[in-house]
mmCIF file of C-alpha atoms in Angstrom:
data_model
loop_
_atom_site.group_PDB
_atom_site.id
_atom_site.type_symbol
_atom_site.label_atom_id
_atom_site.label_comp_id
_atom_site.label_asym_id
_atom_site.label_seq_id
_atom_site.Cartn_x
_atom_site.Cartn_y
_atom_site.Cartn_z
ATOM 1 C CA MET Q 77 -17.360 6.931 -31.283
ATOM 2 C CA VAL Q 78 -14.625 5.547 -30.609
ATOM 3 C CA SER Q 79 -12.659 3.869 -33.562
ATOM 4 C CA ILE Q 80 -11.623 0.145 -33.460
ATOM 5 C CA ASP Q 81 -7.277 1.757 -33.602
ATOM 6 C CA GLY Q 82 -8.189 3.661 -31.016
ATOM 7 C CA MET Q 83 -9.422 1.281 -28.770
ATOM 8 C CA THR Q 84 -6.462 -0.977 -29.841
ATOM 9 C CA GLU Q 85 -3.944 2.035 -28.762
ATOM 10 C CA PHE Q 86 -5.347 2.219 -25.066
ATOM 11 C CA TRP Q 87 -4.891 -0.872 -24.715
ATOM 12 C CA ASP Q 88 -1.871 -1.138 -25.810
ATOM 13 C CA ARG Q 89 -0.884 1.808 -24.246
ATOM 14 C CA LEU Q 90 -2.614 -0.312 -21.096
ATOM 15 C CA PHE Q 91 -1.842 -3.496 -20.913
ATOM 16 C CA GLY Q 92 1.879 -2.851 -22.910
ATOM 17 C CA ALA Q 93 5.023 -2.901 -21.191
ATOM 18 C CA GLN Q 94 7.611 0.466 -21.092
ATOM 19 C CA PRO Q 95 10.969 0.264 -21.078
ATOM 20 C CA GLU Q 96 12.768 -1.006 -18.372
ATOM 21 C CA PRO Q 97 14.068 2.269 -15.912
ATOM 22 C CA PRO Q 98 18.020 2.875 -15.528
ATOM 23 C CA PRO Q 99 19.906 1.363 -12.803
ATOM 24 C CA LEU Q 100 20.303 4.469 -11.430
ATOM 25 C CA LEU Q 101 16.694 5.061 -10.895
ATOM 26 C CA VAL Q 102 15.700 2.196 -9.125
ATOM 27 C CA LEU Q 103 18.523 3.138 -6.697
ATOM 28 C CA LEU Q 104 17.651 6.224 -6.429
ATOM 29 C CA THR Q 105 13.629 5.472 -5.979
ATOM 30 C CA GLY Q 106 14.890 2.830 -3.796
ATOM 31 C CA LEU Q 107 16.609 5.845 -1.482
ATOM 32 C CA VAL Q 108 14.108 8.402 -1.828
ATOM 33 C CA ALA Q 109 10.905 6.341 -0.175
ATOM 34 C CA LEU Q 110 13.760 5.041 2.742
ATOM 35 C CA LEU Q 111 14.749 9.049 3.170
ATOM 36 C CA VAL Q 112 10.682 8.956 3.437
ATOM 37 C CA VAL Q 113 10.361 6.199 5.625
ATOM 38 C CA SER Q 114 13.160 7.303 8.581
ATOM 39 C CA THR Q 115 12.366 10.767 8.471
ATOM 40 C CA ARG Q 116 10.158 12.553 10.402
ATOM 41 C CA LEU Q 117 7.796 15.352 9.580
ATOM 42 C CA PRO Q 118 8.315 13.540 5.222
ATOM 43 C CA TRP Q 119 7.122 10.462 6.952
ATOM 44 C CA ARG Q 120 4.232 12.282 8.951
ATOM 45 C CA ILE Q 121 3.114 13.533 5.665
ATOM 46 C CA ALA Q 122 3.724 10.486 3.542
ATOM 47 C CA ARG Q 123 2.318 7.988 6.000
ATOM 48 C CA ASN Q 124 -1.067 9.159 5.128
ATOM 49 C CA ALA Q 125 -0.288 6.896 1.780
ATOM 50 C CA ILE Q 126 0.168 3.550 4.219
ATOM 51 C CA THR Q 127 -3.350 4.540 6.396
ATOM 52 C CA ILE Q 128 -5.148 4.168 3.202
ATOM 53 C CA ALA Q 129 -3.784 1.131 1.926
ATOM 54 C CA HIS Q 130 -3.975 -0.400 6.026
ATOM 55 C CA GLU Q 131 -7.977 0.734 6.411
ATOM 56 C CA GLY Q 132 -8.299 -0.633 2.453
ATOM 57 C CA GLY Q 133 -6.790 -3.989 3.696
ATOM 58 C CA HIS Q 134 -9.120 -4.025 6.588
ATOM 59 C CA ALA Q 135 -12.070 -3.332 4.158
ATOM 60 C CA LEU Q 136 -11.119 -5.874 1.666
ATOM 61 C CA ALA Q 137 -10.623 -8.837 3.945
ATOM 62 C CA ALA Q 138 -13.717 -7.654 5.583
ATOM 63 C CA LEU Q 139 -15.778 -8.194 2.417
ATOM 64 C CA LEU Q 140 -13.557 -11.586 1.169
ATOM 65 C CA THR Q 141 -15.002 -13.334 4.401
ATOM 66 C CA GLY Q 142 -18.488 -12.332 4.122
ATOM 67 C CA ARG Q 143 -18.103 -9.145 6.512
ATOM 68 C CA LYS Q 144 -20.845 -6.239 5.458
ATOM 69 C CA LEU Q 145 -18.250 -3.205 5.219
ATOM 70 C CA ARG Q 146 -20.004 0.075 6.992
ATOM 71 C CA GLY Q 147 -17.558 2.625 6.372
ATOM 72 C CA ILE Q 148 -14.380 3.841 6.264
ATOM 73 C CA ARG Q 149 -12.462 6.725 7.580
ATOM 74 C CA LEU Q 150 -9.544 8.585 7.339
ATOM 75 C CA HIS Q 151 -8.563 11.174 9.915
ATOM 76 C CA SER Q 152 -5.903 14.176 9.712
ATOM 77 C CA ASP Q 153 -3.572 12.513 12.287
ATOM 78 C CA THR Q 154 -2.840 9.665 9.761
ATOM 79 C CA SER Q 155 -5.096 7.452 12.012
ATOM 80 C CA GLY Q 156 -8.212 5.271 10.591
ATOM 81 C CA LEU Q 157 -10.947 3.314 11.005
ATOM 82 C CA THR Q 158 -13.009 0.900 9.425
ATOM 83 C CA LEU Q 159 -16.763 -0.373 10.219
ATOM 84 C CA SER Q 160 -17.538 -3.885 9.737
ATOM 85 C CA ALA Q 161 -20.636 -5.957 10.883
ATOM 86 C CA GLY Q 162 -20.125 -9.984 11.490
ATOM 87 C CA ARG Q 163 -19.637 -12.423 14.218
ATOM 88 C CA PRO Q 164 -17.560 -10.727 16.016
ATOM 89 C CA THR Q 165 -15.337 -13.267 16.450
ATOM 90 C CA GLY Q 166 -14.149 -16.234 14.106
ATOM 91 C CA PRO Q 167 -11.710 -16.482 11.130
ATOM 92 C CA GLY Q 168 -13.462 -13.999 9.312
ATOM 93 C CA MET Q 169 -12.947 -11.386 11.801
ATOM 94 C CA VAL Q 170 -8.868 -12.812 12.473
ATOM 95 C CA LEU Q 171 -8.581 -12.034 8.924
ATOM 96 C CA THR Q 172 -10.235 -8.697 8.843
ATOM 97 C CA LEU Q 173 -8.029 -7.241 11.594
ATOM 98 C CA LEU Q 174 -5.036 -9.449 10.731
ATOM 99 C CA ALA Q 175 -5.292 -7.362 6.875
ATOM 100 C CA GLY Q 176 -4.524 -3.796 8.270
ATOM 101 C CA TYR Q 177 -0.588 -4.093 8.955
ATOM 102 C CA LEU Q 178 0.040 -6.514 6.513
ATOM 103 C CA ALA Q 179 -1.887 -4.717 3.625
ATOM 104 C CA PRO Q 180 0.476 -1.746 3.132
ATOM 105 C CA PRO Q 181 4.014 -4.279 1.851
ATOM 106 C CA VAL Q 182 1.271 -7.277 0.407
ATOM 107 C CA ILE Q 183 0.091 -4.396 -2.189
ATOM 108 C CA GLY Q 184 3.855 -2.561 -2.608
ATOM 109 C CA LEU Q 185 4.887 -6.529 -3.190
ATOM 110 C CA GLY Q 186 1.633 -7.051 -6.229
ATOM 111 C CA GLY Q 187 3.319 -3.245 -7.661
ATOM 112 C CA ALA Q 188 6.954 -4.895 -7.456
ATOM 113 C CA TRP Q 189 5.654 -8.067 -10.007
ATOM 114 C CA LEU Q 190 3.999 -5.669 -12.199
ATOM 115 C CA LEU Q 191 6.883 -3.247 -12.123
ATOM 116 C CA ALA Q 192 9.043 -6.387 -12.674
ATOM 117 C CA GLY Q 193 7.357 -6.800 -15.648
ATOM 118 C CA ASN Q 194 7.501 -3.033 -16.421
ATOM 119 C CA ARG Q 195 3.847 -2.577 -16.718
ATOM 120 C CA ILE Q 196 4.194 0.698 -15.327
ATOM 121 C CA THR Q 197 0.781 2.427 -16.497
ATOM 122 C CA LEU Q 198 -1.237 -0.677 -15.541
ATOM 123 C CA LEU Q 199 -0.204 -0.745 -11.950
ATOM 124 C CA LEU Q 200 -1.013 3.020 -11.989
ATOM 125 C CA TRP Q 201 -4.595 2.684 -13.146
ATOM 126 C CA ILE Q 202 -4.968 -0.388 -11.009
ATOM 127 C CA ALA Q 203 -4.166 2.054 -8.002
ATOM 128 C CA VAL Q 204 -6.582 5.324 -9.525
ATOM 129 C CA ALA Q 205 -9.418 1.988 -9.888
ATOM 130 C CA LEU Q 206 -8.861 0.658 -6.510
ATOM 131 C CA LEU Q 207 -8.589 4.564 -4.852
ATOM 132 C CA LEU Q 208 -11.960 5.142 -6.544
ATOM 133 C CA GLY Q 209 -13.671 2.163 -5.065
ATOM 134 C CA MET Q 210 -12.524 2.449 -1.506
ATOM 135 C CA LEU Q 211 -13.676 6.160 -2.052
ATOM 136 C CA VAL Q 212 -17.256 4.749 -2.299
ATOM 137 C CA MET Q 213 -17.121 3.341 1.368
ATOM 138 C CA ILE Q 214 -15.384 6.669 2.697
ATOM 139 C CA ARG Q 215 -17.676 8.041 5.507
ATOM 140 C CA ASN Q 216 -15.974 11.587 6.434
ATOM 141 C CA LEU Q 217 -14.514 14.579 4.400
ATOM 142 C CA PHE Q 218 -11.040 14.493 5.089
ATOM 143 C CA GLY Q 219 -10.985 10.420 3.829
ATOM 144 C CA ALA Q 220 -13.189 12.122 0.674
ATOM 145 C CA LEU Q 221 -10.525 14.893 0.119
ATOM 146 C CA SER Q 222 -7.422 12.338 1.057
ATOM 147 C CA LEU Q 223 -8.489 9.668 -2.033
ATOM 148 C CA VAL Q 224 -9.712 12.715 -4.032
ATOM 149 C CA VAL Q 225 -5.860 14.136 -3.863
ATOM 150 C CA THR Q 226 -4.188 10.792 -3.801
ATOM 151 C CA GLY Q 227 -6.075 9.224 -6.500
ATOM 152 C CA GLY Q 228 -6.042 12.461 -8.917
ATOM 153 C CA VAL Q 229 -1.996 12.591 -8.497
ATOM 154 C CA VAL Q 230 -1.855 9.424 -9.795
ATOM 155 C CA LEU Q 231 -4.004 9.642 -12.611
ATOM 156 C CA ALA Q 232 -2.366 12.760 -13.391
ATOM 157 C CA VAL Q 233 0.970 10.797 -13.904
ATOM 158 C CA SER Q 234 -0.354 8.586 -15.491
ATOM 159 C CA TRP Q 235 -1.846 10.524 -18.218
ATOM 160 C CA TYR Q 236 -0.052 13.497 -18.522
ATOM 161 C CA ALA Q 237 3.775 13.029 -17.282
ATOM 162 C CA SER Q 238 6.436 11.563 -19.547
ATOM 163 C CA PRO Q 239 7.354 7.747 -19.407
ATOM 164 C CA GLN Q 240 10.685 8.692 -17.090
ATOM 165 C CA VAL Q 241 8.420 10.261 -14.750
ATOM 166 C CA GLN Q 242 5.999 7.673 -14.457
ATOM 167 C CA ALA Q 243 8.939 4.966 -13.773
ATOM 168 C CA ALA Q 244 10.254 7.028 -10.920
ATOM 169 C CA PHE Q 245 6.711 7.580 -9.274
ATOM 170 C CA ALA Q 246 5.755 4.046 -10.040
ATOM 171 C CA TRP Q 247 9.233 3.050 -8.124
ATOM 172 C CA THR Q 248 9.257 5.333 -5.310
ATOM 173 C CA SER Q 249 5.566 4.718 -4.419
ATOM 174 C CA VAL Q 250 6.323 0.797 -4.504
ATOM 175 C CA TRP Q 251 9.515 0.983 -2.682
ATOM 176 C CA PHE Q 252 7.470 3.163 0.049
ATOM 177 C CA LEU Q 253 4.954 0.677 0.100
ATOM 178 C CA LEU Q 254 7.464 -1.580 0.746
ATOM 179 C CA LEU Q 255 8.879 0.160 3.075
ATOM 180 C CA GLY Q 256 6.352 2.057 4.266
ATOM 181 C CA GLY Q 257 5.061 -1.276 6.073
ATOM 182 C CA VAL Q 258 7.443 -1.890 8.457
ATOM 183 C CA ARG Q 259 7.608 1.565 10.538
ATOM 184 C CA PRO Q 260 4.130 1.227 11.326
ATOM 185 C CA VAL Q 261 4.507 -2.035 13.456
ATOM 186 C CA ILE Q 262 7.564 -0.642 15.378
ATOM 187 C CA GLU Q 263 5.668 2.594 16.128
ATOM 188 C CA LEU Q 264 3.003 -0.138 16.987
ATOM 189 C CA GLN Q 265 4.521 -1.777 19.667
ATOM 190 C CA ARG Q 266 6.412 1.513 21.101
ATOM 191 C CA LEU Q 267 2.721 2.845 22.215
ATOM 192 C CA ARG Q 268 1.777 -0.244 23.286
ATOM 193 C CA THR Q 269 4.987 -0.239 25.631
ATOM 194 C CA ARG Q 270 4.349 2.993 26.442
ATOM 195 C CA ARG Q 271 0.429 2.999 27.436
ATOM 196 C CA GLY Q 272 -1.153 0.183 26.065
ATOM 197 C CA MET Q 273 -3.525 0.112 23.179
ATOM 198 C CA PRO Q 274 -6.333 -2.032 24.154
ATOM 199 C CA ALA Q 275 -8.060 -0.886 20.739
ATOM 200 C CA SER Q 276 -5.357 -1.918 18.622
ATOM 201 C CA ASP Q 277 -5.406 -4.450 15.670
ATOM 202 C CA ALA Q 278 -2.649 -6.781 17.459
ATOM 203 C CA ASP Q 279 -4.665 -6.731 21.185
ATOM 204 C CA GLN Q 280 -8.071 -7.207 19.272
ATOM 205 C CA LEU Q 281 -6.561 -10.408 17.978
ATOM 206 C CA ALA Q 282 -5.011 -11.112 21.029
ATOM 207 C CA GLY Q 283 -8.741 -10.650 22.776
ATOM 208 C CA ILE Q 284 -9.982 -12.671 19.746
ATOM 209 C CA THR Q 285 -8.000 -15.997 19.988
ATOM 210 C CA GLY Q 286 -6.262 -15.961 22.740
ATOM 211 C CA PHE Q 287 -2.540 -15.920 21.339
ATOM 212 C CA PRO Q 288 -1.151 -12.385 23.280
ATOM 213 C CA ALA Q 289 -0.998 -9.450 21.713
ATOM 214 C CA PHE Q 290 3.198 -9.544 21.438
ATOM 215 C CA PHE Q 291 2.801 -12.437 19.497
ATOM 216 C CA TRP Q 292 0.810 -10.323 16.590
ATOM 217 C CA VAL Q 293 3.114 -7.547 16.668
ATOM 218 C CA VAL Q 294 5.879 -10.573 15.662
ATOM 219 C CA LEU Q 295 3.595 -12.153 13.053
ATOM 220 C CA PHE Q 296 3.138 -8.431 11.541
ATOM 221 C CA GLY Q 297 6.475 -7.373 11.863
ATOM 222 C CA LEU Q 298 8.124 -10.960 10.061
ATOM 223 C CA VAL Q 299 5.864 -10.822 7.437
ATOM 224 C CA ASN Q 300 6.353 -7.611 6.494
ATOM 225 C CA LEU Q 301 10.230 -7.364 6.538
ATOM 226 C CA ALA Q 302 10.012 -11.041 4.220
ATOM 227 C CA VAL Q 303 7.196 -9.663 1.740
ATOM 228 C CA LEU Q 304 9.935 -6.299 1.516
ATOM 229 C CA VAL Q 305 13.068 -8.397 0.768
ATOM 230 C CA VAL Q 306 10.854 -10.514 -1.743
ATOM 231 C CA GLY Q 307 9.378 -7.237 -3.207
ATOM 232 C CA GLY Q 308 12.881 -5.392 -2.928
ATOM 233 C CA LEU Q 309 14.698 -8.446 -5.424
ATOM 234 C CA MET Q 310 11.845 -7.997 -8.100
ATOM 235 C CA LEU Q 311 12.009 -4.261 -7.935
ATOM 236 C CA ALA Q 312 16.153 -4.489 -8.129
ATOM 237 C CA GLY Q 313 15.918 -6.383 -10.914
ATOM 238 C CA PRO Q 314 17.758 -3.902 -13.394
ATOM 239 C CA LEU Q 315 20.378 -3.064 -11.002
ATOM 240 C CA LEU Q 316 21.090 -6.740 -9.961
ATOM 241 C CA SER Q 317 21.277 -7.423 -14.094
ATOM 242 C CA GLU Q 318 24.000 -4.449 -14.139
ATOM 243 C CA ALA Q 319 25.680 -6.262 -11.737
ATOM 244 C CA GLY Q 320 24.971 -9.365 -13.698
ATOM 245 C CA ILE Q 321 22.944 -11.046 -10.623
ATOM 246 C CA THR Q 322 20.510 -13.804 -11.414
ATOM 247 C CA TRP Q 323 17.485 -15.036 -8.947
#
């Protein structure tokens, strides 16, 4: 049996605040995330994490709006597909389509809020729980492997890594979600300009709302940039404090 002292220690570890990271760590992790997002090969590898968040956003929105979630597929080319059943039009379908491109930075914003309170362990365990919940709905081998590997890495860091490594991992991951939410929107518009993407989220939204696809692309971009600014200010707390700036 687990002792009361053991349970108390566990809850303290999970919900307790870790030491505030040094400003240099905050700066370096942001630069690393920016480098990954802006360079070709690192982005090609890391983009799968953005796809996981994207499809997870579709899935959660579908469930919250009463649609029946059929399954999620993640592909090796970093594309993904979330299938749900319900009315093909209406608010539920609009919110489900809207959630995909907005999910990575919004998740990053939630992570930034936790890190602003130095709840690093809680952030990592919430990430593991979300990945496990998503794993239930995966319908292909690559997708299952992606979630198992990603969740395993996060769990290993949260359980075995030193507080300094946990902080570096958490800040880099959240910076990446915030920054990485912007590039797919740019890529989406580039692809639409070159050859059209009738199955894209923006084009599907255009088909059921009457607003042109470009309107939805711009909306994705503006929201993600706004979330990046707010989340970035949260993450930069130690840097701002060092400079004597409060907001």
